[in-house]
N, CA, C and O atoms as a Maestro MAE file, in Angstrom:
{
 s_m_m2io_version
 :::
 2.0.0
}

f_m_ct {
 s_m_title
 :::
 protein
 m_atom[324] {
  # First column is atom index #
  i_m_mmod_type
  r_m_x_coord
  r_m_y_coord
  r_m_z_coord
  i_m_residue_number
  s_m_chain_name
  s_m_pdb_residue_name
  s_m_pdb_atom_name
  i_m_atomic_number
  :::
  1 25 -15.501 -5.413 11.373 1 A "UNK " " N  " 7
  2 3 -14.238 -4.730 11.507 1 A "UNK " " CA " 6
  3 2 -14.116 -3.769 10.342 1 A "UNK " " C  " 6
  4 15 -14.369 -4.141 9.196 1 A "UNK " " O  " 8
  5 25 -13.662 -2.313 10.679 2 A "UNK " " N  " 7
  6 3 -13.456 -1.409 9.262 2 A "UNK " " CA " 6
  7 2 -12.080 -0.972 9.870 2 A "UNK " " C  " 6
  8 15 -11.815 -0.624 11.020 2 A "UNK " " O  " 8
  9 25 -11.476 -1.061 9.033 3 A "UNK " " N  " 7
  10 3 -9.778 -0.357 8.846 3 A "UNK " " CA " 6
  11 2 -9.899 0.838 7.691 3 A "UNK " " C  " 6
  12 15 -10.471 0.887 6.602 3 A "UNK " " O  " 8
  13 25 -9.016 1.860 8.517 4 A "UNK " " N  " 7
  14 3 -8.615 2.296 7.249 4 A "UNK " " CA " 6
  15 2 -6.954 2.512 6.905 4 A "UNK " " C  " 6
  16 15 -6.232 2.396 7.895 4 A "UNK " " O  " 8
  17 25 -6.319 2.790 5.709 5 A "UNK " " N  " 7
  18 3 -5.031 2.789 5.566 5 A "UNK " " CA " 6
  19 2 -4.520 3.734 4.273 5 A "UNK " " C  " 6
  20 15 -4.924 3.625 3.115 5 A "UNK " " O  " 8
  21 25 -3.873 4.354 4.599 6 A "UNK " " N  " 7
  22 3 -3.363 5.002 3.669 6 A "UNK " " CA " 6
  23 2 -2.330 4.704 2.705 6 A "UNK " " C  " 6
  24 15 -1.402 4.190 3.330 6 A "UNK " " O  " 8
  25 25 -1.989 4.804 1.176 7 A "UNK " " N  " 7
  26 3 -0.557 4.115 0.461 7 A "UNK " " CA " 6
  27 2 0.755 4.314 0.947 7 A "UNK " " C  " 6
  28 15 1.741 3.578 0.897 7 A "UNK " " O  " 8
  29 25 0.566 5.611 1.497 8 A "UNK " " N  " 7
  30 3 1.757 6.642 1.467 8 A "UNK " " CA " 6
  31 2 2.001 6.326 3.156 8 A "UNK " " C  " 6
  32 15 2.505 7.276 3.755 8 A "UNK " " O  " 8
  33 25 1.733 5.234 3.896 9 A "UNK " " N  " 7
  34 3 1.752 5.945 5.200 9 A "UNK " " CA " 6
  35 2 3.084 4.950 5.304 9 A "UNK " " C  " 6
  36 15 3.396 3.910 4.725 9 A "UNK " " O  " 8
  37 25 3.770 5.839 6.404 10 A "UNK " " N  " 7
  38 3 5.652 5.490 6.227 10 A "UNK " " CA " 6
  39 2 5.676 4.740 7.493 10 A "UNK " " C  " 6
  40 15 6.679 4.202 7.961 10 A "UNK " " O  " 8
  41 25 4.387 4.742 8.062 11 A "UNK " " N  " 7
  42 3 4.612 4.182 9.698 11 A "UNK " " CA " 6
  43 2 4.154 2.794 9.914 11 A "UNK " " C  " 6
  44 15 4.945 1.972 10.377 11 A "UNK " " O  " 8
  45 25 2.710 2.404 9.558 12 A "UNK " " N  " 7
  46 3 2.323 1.474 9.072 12 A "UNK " " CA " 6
  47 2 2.205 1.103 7.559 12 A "UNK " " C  " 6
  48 15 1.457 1.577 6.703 12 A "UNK " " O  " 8
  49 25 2.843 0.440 7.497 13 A "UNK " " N  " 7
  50 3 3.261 0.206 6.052 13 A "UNK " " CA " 6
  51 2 2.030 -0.194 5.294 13 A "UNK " " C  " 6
  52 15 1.297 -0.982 5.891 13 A "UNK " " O  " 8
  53 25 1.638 0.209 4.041 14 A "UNK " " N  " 7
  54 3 0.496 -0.846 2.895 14 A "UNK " " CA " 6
  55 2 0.863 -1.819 3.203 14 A "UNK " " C  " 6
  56 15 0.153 -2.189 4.139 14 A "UNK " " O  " 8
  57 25 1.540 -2.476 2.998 15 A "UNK " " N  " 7
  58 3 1.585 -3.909 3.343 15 A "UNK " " CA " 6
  59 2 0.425 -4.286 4.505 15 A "UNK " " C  " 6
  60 15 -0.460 -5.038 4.099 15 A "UNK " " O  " 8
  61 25 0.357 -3.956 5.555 16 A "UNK " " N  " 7
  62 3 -0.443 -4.183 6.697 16 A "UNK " " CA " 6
  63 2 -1.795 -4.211 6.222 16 A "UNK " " C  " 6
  64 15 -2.556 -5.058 6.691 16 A "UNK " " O  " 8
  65 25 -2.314 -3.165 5.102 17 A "UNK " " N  " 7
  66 3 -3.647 -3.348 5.060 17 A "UNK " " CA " 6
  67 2 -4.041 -4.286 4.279 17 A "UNK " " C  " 6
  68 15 -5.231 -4.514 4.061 17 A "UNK " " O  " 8
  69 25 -2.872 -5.068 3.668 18 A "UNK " " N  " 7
  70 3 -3.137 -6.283 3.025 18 A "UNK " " CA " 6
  71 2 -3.212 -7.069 3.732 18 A "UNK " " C  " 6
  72 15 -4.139 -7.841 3.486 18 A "UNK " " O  " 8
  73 25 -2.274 -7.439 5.137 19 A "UNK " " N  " 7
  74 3 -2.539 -8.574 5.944 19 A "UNK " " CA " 6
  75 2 -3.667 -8.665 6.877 19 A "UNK " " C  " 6
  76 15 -4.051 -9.717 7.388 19 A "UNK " " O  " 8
  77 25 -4.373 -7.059 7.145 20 A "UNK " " N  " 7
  78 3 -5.132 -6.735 7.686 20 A "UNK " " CA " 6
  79 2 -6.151 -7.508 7.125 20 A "UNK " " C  " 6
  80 15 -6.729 -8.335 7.830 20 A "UNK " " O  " 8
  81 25 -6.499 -7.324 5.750 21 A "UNK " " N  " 7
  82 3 -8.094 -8.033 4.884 21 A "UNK " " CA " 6
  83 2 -7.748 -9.712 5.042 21 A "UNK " " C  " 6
  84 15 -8.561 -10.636 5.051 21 A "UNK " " O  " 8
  85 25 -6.424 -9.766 5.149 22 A "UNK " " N  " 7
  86 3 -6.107 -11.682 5.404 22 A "UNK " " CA " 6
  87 2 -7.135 -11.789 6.353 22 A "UNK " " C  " 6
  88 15 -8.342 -12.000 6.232 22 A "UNK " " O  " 8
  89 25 -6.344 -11.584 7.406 23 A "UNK " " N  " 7
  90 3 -6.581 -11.620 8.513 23 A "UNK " " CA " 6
  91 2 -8.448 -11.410 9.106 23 A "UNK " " C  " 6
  92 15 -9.012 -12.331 9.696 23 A "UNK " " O  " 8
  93 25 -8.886 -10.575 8.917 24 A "UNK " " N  " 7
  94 3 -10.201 -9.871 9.471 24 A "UNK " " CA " 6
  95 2 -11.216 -11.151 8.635 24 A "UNK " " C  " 6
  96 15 -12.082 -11.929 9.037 24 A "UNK " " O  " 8
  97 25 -10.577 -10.876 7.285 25 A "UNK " " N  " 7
  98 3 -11.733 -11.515 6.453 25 A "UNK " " CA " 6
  99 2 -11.733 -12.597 7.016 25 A "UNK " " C  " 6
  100 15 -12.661 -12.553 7.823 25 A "UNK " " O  " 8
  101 25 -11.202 -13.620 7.073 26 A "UNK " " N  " 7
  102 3 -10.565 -15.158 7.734 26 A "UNK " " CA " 6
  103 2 -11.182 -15.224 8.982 26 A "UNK " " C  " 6
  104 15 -11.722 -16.315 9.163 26 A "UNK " " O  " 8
  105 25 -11.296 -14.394 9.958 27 A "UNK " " N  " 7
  106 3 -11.906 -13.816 11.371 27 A "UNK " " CA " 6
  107 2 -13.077 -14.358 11.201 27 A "UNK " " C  " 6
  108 15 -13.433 -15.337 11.856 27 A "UNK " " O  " 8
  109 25 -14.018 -13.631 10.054 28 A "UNK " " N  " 7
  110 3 -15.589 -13.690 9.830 28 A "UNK " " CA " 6
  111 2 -15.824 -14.897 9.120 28 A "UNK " " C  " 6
  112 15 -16.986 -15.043 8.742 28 A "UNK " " O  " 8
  113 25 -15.051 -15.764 8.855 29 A "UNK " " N  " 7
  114 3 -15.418 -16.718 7.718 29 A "UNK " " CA " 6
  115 2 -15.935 -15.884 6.236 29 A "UNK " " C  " 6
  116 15 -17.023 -16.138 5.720 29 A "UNK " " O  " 8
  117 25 -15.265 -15.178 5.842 30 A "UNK " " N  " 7
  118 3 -15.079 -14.351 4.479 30 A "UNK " " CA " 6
  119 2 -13.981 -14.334 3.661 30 A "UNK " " C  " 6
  120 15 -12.816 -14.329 4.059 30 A "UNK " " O  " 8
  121 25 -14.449 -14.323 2.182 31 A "UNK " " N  " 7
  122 3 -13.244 -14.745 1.279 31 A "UNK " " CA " 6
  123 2 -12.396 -13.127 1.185 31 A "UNK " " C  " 6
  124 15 -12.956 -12.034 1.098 31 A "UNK " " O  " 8
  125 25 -10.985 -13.377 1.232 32 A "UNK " " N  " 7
  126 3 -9.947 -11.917 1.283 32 A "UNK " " CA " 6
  127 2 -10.343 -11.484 -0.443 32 A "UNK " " C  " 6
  128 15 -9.739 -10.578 -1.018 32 A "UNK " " O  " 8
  129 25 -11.062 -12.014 -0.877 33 A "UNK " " N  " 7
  130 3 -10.873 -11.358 -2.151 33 A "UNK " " CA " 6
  131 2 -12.415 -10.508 -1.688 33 A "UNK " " C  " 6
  132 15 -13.272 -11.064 -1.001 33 A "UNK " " O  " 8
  133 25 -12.579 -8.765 -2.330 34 A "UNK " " N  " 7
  134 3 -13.630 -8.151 -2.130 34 A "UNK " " CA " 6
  135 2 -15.070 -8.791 -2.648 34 A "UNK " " C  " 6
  136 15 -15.052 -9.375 -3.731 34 A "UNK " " O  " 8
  137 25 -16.300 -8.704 -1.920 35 A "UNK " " N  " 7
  138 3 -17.274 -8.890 -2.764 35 A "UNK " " CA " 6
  139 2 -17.801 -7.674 -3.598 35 A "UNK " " C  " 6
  140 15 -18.424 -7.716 -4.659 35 A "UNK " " O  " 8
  141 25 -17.290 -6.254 -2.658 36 A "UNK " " N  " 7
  142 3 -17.906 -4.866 -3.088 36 A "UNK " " CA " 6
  143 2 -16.564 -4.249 -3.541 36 A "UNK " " C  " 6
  144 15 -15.578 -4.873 -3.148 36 A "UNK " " O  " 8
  145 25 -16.333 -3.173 -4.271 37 A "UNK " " N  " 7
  146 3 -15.385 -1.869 -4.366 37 A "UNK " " CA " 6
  147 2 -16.295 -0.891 -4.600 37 A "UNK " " C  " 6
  148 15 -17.204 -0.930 -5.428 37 A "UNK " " O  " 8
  149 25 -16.042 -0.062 -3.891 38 A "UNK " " N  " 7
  150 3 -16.558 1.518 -4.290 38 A "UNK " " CA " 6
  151 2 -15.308 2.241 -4.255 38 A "UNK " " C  " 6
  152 15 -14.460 2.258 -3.362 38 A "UNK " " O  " 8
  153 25 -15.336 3.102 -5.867 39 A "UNK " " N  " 7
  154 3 -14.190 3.728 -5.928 39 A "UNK " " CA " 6
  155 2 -14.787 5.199 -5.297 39 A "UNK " " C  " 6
  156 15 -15.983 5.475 -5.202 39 A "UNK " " O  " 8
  157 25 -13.550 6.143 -4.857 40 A "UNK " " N  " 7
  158 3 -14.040 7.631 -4.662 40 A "UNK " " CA " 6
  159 2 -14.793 7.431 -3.516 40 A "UNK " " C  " 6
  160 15 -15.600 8.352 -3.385 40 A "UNK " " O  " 8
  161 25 -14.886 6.279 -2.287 41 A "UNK " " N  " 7
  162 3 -15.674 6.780 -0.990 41 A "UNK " " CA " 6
  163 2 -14.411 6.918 0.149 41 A "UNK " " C  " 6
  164 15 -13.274 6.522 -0.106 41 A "UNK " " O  " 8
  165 25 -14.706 7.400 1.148 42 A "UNK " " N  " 7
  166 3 -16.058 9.099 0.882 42 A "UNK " " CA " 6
  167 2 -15.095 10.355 0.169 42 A "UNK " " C  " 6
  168 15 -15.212 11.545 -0.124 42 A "UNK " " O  " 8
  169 25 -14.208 9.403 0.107 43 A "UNK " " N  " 7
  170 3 -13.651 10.760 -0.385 43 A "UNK " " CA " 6
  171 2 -12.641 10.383 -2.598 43 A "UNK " " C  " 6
  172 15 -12.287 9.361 -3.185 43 A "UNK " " O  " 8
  173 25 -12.626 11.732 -2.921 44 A "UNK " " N  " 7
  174 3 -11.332 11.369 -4.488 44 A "UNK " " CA " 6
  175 2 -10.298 10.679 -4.382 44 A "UNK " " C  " 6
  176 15 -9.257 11.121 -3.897 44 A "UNK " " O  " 8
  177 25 -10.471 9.265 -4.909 45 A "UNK " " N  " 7
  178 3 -9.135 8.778 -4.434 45 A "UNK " " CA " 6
  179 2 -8.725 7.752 -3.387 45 A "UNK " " C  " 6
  180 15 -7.625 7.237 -3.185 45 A "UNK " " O  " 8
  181 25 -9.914 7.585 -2.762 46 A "UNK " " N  " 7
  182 3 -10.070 6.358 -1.897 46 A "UNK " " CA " 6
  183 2 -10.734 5.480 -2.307 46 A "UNK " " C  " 6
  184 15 -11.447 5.809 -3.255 46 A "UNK " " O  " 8
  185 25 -10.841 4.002 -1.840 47 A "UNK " " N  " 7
  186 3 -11.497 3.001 -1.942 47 A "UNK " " CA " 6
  187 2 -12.133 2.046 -0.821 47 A "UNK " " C  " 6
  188 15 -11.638 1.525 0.179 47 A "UNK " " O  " 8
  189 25 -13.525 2.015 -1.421 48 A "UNK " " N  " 7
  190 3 -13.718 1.498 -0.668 48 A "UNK " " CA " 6
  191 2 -14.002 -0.345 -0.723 48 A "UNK " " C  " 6
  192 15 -14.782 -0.676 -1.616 48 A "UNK " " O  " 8
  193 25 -13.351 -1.679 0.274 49 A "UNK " " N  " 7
  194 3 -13.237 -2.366 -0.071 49 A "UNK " " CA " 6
  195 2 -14.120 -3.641 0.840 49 A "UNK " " C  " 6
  196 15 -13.529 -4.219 1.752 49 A "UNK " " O  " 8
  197 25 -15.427 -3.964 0.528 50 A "UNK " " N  " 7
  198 3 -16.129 -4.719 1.689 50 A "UNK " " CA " 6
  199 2 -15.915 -6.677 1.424 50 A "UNK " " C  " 6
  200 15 -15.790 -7.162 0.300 50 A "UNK " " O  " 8
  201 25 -15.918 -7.297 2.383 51 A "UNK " " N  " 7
  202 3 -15.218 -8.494 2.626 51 A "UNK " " CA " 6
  203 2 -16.958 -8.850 3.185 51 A "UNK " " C  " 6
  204 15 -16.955 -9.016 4.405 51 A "UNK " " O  " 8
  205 25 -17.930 -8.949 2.762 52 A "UNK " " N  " 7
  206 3 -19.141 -9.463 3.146 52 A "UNK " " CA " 6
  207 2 -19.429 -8.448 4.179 52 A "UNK " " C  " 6
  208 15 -18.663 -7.498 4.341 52 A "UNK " " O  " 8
  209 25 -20.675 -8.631 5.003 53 A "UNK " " N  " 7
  210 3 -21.313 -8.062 6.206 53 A "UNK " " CA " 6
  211 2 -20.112 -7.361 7.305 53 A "UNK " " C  " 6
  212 15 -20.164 -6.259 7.851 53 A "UNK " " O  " 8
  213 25 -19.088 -8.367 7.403 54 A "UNK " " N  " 7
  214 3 -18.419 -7.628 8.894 54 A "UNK " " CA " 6
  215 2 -17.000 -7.653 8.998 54 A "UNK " " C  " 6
  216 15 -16.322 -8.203 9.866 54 A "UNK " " O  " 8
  217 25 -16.368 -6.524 7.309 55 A "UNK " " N  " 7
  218 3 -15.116 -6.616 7.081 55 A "UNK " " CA " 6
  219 2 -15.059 -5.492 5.951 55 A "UNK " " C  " 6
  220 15 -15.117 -5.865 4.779 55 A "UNK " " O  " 8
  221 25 -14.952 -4.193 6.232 56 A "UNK " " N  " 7
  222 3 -14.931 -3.278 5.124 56 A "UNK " " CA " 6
  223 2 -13.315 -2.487 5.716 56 A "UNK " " C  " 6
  224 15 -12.939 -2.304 6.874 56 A "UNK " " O  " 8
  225 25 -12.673 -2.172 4.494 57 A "UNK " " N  " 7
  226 3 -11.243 -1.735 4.384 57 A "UNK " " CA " 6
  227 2 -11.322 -0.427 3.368 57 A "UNK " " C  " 6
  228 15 -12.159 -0.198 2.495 57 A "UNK " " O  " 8
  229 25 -10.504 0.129 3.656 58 A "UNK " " N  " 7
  230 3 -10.736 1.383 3.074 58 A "UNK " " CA " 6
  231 2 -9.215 1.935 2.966 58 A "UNK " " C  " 6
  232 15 -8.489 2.159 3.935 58 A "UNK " " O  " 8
  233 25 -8.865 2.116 1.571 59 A "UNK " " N  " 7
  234 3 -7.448 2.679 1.171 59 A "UNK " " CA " 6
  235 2 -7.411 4.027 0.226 59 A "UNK " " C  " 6
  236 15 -7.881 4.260 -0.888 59 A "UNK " " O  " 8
  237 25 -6.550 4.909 1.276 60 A "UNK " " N  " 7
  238 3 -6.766 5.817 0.820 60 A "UNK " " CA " 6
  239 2 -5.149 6.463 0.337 60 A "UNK " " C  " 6
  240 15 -4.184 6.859 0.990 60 A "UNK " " O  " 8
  241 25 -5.478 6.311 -1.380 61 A "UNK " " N  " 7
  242 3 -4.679 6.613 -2.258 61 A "UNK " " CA " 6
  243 2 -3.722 7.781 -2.028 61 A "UNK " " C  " 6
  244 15 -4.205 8.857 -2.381 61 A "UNK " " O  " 8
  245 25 -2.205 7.855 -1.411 62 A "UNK " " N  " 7
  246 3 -1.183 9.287 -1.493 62 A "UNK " " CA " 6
  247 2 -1.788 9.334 -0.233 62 A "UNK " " C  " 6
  248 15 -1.975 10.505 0.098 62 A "UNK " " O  " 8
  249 25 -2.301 8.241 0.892 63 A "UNK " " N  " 7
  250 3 -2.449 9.621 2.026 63 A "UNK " " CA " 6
  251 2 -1.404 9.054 3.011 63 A "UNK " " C  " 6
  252 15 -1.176 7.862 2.803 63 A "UNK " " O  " 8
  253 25 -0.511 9.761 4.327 64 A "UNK " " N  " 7
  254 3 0.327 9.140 5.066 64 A "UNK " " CA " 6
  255 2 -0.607 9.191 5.963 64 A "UNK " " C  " 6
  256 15 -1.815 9.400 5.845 64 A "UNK " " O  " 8
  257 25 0.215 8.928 7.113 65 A "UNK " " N  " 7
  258 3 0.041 8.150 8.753 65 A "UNK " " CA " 6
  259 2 -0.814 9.406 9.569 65 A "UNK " " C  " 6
  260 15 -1.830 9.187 10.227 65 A "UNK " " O  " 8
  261 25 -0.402 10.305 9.449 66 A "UNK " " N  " 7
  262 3 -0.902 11.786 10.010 66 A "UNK " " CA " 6
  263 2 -1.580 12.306 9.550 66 A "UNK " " C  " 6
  264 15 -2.129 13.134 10.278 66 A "UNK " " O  " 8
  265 25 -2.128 12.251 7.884 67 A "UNK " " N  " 7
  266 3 -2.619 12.958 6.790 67 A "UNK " " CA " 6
  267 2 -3.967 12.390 6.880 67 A "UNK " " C  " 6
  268 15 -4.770 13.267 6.562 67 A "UNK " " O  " 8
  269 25 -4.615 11.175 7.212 68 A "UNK " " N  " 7
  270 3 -5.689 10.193 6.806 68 A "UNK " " CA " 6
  271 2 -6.202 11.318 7.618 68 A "UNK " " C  " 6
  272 15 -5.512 11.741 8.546 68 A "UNK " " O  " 8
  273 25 -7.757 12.019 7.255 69 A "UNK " " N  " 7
  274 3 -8.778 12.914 7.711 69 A "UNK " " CA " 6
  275 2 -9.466 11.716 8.365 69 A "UNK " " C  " 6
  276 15 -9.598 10.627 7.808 69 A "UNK " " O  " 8
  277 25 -9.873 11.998 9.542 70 A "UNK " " N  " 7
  278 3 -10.764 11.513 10.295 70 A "UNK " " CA " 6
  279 2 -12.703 11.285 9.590 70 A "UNK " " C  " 6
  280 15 -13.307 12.300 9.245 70 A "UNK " " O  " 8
  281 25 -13.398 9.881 9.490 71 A "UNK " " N  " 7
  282 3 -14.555 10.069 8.742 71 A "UNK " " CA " 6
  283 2 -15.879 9.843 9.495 71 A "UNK " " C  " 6
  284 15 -16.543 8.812 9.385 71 A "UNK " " O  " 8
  285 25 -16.162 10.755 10.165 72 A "UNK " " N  " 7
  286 3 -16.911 10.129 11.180 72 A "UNK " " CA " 6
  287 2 -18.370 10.205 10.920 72 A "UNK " " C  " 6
  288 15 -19.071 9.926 11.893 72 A "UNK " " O  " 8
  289 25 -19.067 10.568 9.663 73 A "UNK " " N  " 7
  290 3 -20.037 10.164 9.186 73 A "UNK " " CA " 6
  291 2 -20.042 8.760 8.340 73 A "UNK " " C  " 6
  292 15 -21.098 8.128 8.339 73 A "UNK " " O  " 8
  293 25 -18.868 8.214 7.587 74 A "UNK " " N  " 7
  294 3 -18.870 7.174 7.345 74 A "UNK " " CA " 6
  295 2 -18.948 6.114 8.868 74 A "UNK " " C  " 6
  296 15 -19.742 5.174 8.832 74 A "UNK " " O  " 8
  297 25 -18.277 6.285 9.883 75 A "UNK " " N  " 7
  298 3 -17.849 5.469 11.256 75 A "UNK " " CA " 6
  299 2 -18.760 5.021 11.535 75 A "UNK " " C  " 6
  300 15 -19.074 3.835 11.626 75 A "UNK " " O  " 8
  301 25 -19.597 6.407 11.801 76 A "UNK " " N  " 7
  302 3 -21.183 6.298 12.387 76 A "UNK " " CA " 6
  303 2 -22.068 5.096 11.384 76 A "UNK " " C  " 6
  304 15 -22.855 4.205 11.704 76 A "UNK " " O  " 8
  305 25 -21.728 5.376 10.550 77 A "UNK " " N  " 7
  306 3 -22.460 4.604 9.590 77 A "UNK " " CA " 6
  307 2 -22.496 3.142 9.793 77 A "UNK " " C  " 6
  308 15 -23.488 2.485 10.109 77 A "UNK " " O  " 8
  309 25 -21.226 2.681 9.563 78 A "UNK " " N  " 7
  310 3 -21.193 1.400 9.872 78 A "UNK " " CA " 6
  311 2 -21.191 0.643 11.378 78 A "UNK " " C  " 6
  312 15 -21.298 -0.576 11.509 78 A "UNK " " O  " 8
  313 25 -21.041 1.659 12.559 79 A "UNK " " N  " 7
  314 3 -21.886 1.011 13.682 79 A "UNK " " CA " 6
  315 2 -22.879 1.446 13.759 79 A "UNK " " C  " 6
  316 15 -23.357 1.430 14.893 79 A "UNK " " O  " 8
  317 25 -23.599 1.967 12.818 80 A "UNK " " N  " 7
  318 3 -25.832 1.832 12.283 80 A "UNK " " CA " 6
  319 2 -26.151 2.736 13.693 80 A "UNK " " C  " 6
  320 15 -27.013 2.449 14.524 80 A "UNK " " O  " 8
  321 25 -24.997 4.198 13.753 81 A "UNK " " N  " 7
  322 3 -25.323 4.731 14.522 81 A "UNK " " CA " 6
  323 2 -26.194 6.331 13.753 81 A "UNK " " C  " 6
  324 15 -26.696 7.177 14.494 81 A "UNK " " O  " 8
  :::
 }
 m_bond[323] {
  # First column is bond index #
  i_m_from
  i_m_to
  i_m_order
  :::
  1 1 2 1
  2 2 3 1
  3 3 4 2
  4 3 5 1
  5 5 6 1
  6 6 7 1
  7 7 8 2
  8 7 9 1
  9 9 10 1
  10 10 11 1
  11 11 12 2
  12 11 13 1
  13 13 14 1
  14 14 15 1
  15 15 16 2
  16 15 17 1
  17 17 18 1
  18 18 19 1
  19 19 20 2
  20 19 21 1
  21 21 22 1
  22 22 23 1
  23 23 24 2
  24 23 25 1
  25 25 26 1
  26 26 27 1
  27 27 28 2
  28 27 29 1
  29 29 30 1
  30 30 31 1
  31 31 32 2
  32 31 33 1
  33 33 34 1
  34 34 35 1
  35 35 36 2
  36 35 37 1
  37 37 38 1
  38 38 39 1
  39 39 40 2
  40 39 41 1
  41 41 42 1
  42 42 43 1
  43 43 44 2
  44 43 45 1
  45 45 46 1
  46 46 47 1
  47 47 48 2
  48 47 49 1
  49 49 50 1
  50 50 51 1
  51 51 52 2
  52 51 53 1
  53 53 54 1
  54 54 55 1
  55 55 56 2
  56 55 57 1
  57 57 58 1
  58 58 59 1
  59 59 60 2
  60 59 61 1
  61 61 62 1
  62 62 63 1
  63 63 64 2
  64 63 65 1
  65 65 66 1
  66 66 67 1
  67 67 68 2
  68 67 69 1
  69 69 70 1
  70 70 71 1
  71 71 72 2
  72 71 73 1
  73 73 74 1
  74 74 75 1
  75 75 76 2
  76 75 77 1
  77 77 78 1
  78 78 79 1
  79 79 80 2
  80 79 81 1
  81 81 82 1
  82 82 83 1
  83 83 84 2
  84 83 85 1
  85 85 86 1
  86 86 87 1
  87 87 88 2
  88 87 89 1
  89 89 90 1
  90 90 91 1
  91 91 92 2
  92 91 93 1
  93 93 94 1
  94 94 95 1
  95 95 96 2
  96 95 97 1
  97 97 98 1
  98 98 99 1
  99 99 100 2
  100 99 101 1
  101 101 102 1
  102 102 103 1
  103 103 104 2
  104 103 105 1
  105 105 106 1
  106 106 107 1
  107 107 108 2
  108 107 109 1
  109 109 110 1
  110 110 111 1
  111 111 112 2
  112 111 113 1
  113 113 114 1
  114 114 115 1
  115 115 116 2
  116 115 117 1
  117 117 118 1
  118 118 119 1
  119 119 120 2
  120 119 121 1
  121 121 122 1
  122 122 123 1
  123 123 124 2
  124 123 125 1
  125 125 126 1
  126 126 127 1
  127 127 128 2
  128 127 129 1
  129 129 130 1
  130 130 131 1
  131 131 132 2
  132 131 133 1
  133 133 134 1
  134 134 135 1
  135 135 136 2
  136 135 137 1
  137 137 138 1
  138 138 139 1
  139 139 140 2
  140 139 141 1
  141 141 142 1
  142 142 143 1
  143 143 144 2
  144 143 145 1
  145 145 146 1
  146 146 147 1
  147 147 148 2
  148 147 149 1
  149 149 150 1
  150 150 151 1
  151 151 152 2
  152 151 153 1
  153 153 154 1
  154 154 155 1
  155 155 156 2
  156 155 157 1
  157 157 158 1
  158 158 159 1
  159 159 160 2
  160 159 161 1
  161 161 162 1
  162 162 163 1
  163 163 164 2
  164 163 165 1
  165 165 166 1
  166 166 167 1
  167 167 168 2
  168 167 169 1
  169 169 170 1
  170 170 171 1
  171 171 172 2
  172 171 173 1
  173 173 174 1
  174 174 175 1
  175 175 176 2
  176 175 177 1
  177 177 178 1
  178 178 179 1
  179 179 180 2
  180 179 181 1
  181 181 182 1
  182 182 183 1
  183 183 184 2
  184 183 185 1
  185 185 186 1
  186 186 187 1
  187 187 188 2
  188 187 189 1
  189 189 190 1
  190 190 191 1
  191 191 192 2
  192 191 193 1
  193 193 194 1
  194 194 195 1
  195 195 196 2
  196 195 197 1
  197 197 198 1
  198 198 199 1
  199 199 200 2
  200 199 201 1
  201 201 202 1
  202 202 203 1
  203 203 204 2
  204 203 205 1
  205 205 206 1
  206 206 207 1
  207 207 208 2
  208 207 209 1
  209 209 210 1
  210 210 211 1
  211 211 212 2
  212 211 213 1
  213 213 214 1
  214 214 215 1
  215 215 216 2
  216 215 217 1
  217 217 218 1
  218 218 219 1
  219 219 220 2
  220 219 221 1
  221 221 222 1
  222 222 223 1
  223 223 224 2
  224 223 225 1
  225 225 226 1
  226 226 227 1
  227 227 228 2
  228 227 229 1
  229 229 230 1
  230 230 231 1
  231 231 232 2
  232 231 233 1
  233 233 234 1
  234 234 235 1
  235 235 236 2
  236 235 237 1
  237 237 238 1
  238 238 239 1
  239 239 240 2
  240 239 241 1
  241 241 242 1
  242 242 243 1
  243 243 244 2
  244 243 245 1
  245 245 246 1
  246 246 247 1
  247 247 248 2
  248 247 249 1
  249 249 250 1
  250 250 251 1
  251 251 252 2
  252 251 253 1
  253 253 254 1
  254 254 255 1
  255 255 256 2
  256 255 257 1
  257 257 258 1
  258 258 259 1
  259 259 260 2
  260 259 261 1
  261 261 262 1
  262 262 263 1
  263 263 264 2
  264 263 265 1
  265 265 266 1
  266 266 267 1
  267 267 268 2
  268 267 269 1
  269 269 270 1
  270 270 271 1
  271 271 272 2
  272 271 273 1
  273 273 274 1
  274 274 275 1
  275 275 276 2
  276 275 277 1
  277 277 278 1
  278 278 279 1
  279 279 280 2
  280 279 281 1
  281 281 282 1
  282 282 283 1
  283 283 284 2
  284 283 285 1
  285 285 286 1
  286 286 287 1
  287 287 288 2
  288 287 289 1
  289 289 290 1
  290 290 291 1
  291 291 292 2
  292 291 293 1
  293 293 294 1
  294 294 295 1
  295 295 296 2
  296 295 297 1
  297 297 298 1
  298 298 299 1
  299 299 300 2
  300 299 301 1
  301 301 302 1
  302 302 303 1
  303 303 304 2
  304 303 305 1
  305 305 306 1
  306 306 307 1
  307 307 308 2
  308 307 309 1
  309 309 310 1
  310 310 311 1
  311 311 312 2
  312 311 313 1
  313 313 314 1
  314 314 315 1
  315 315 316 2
  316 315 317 1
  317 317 318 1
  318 318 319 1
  319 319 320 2
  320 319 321 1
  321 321 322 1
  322 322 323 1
  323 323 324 2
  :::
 }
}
């Protein structure tokens, strides 16, 4: 599962992408705390946050609901397309 979420987004609240990593990680039998962070992927200002093999979250710092750029070389990536 990859989510992504923005701080700023007024529609789905941050909050969600916290219950989101509850949730997903718990799914896979994975601990909600990260094993990976990459700061700055793919983009300044985002993070990236992986929960083992099949749980990566991605928060992207000041962005809203409409604003999050679409990443579809990262997407591709993680379905090893």
């Amino acid at each position: 599962m990859q989510f992504w979420h923005g701080t700023a987004d007024n529609v789905l609240y941050y909050q969600n992408f916290v219950e989101e990593t509850k949730q997903w990680s718990n799914v896979f039998g994975a601990s909600s705390s990260p094993s990976n962070t990459v700061q700055n992927w793919p983009v300044a200002g985002w993070t990236r946050y992986d929960y083992g093999p099949n749980v990566m979250g991605i928060s992207a710092q000041g962005v809203g609901h409409t604003d999050i750029t679409y990443q579809s070389t990262q997407i591709m990536q993680w379905f090893g397309l």
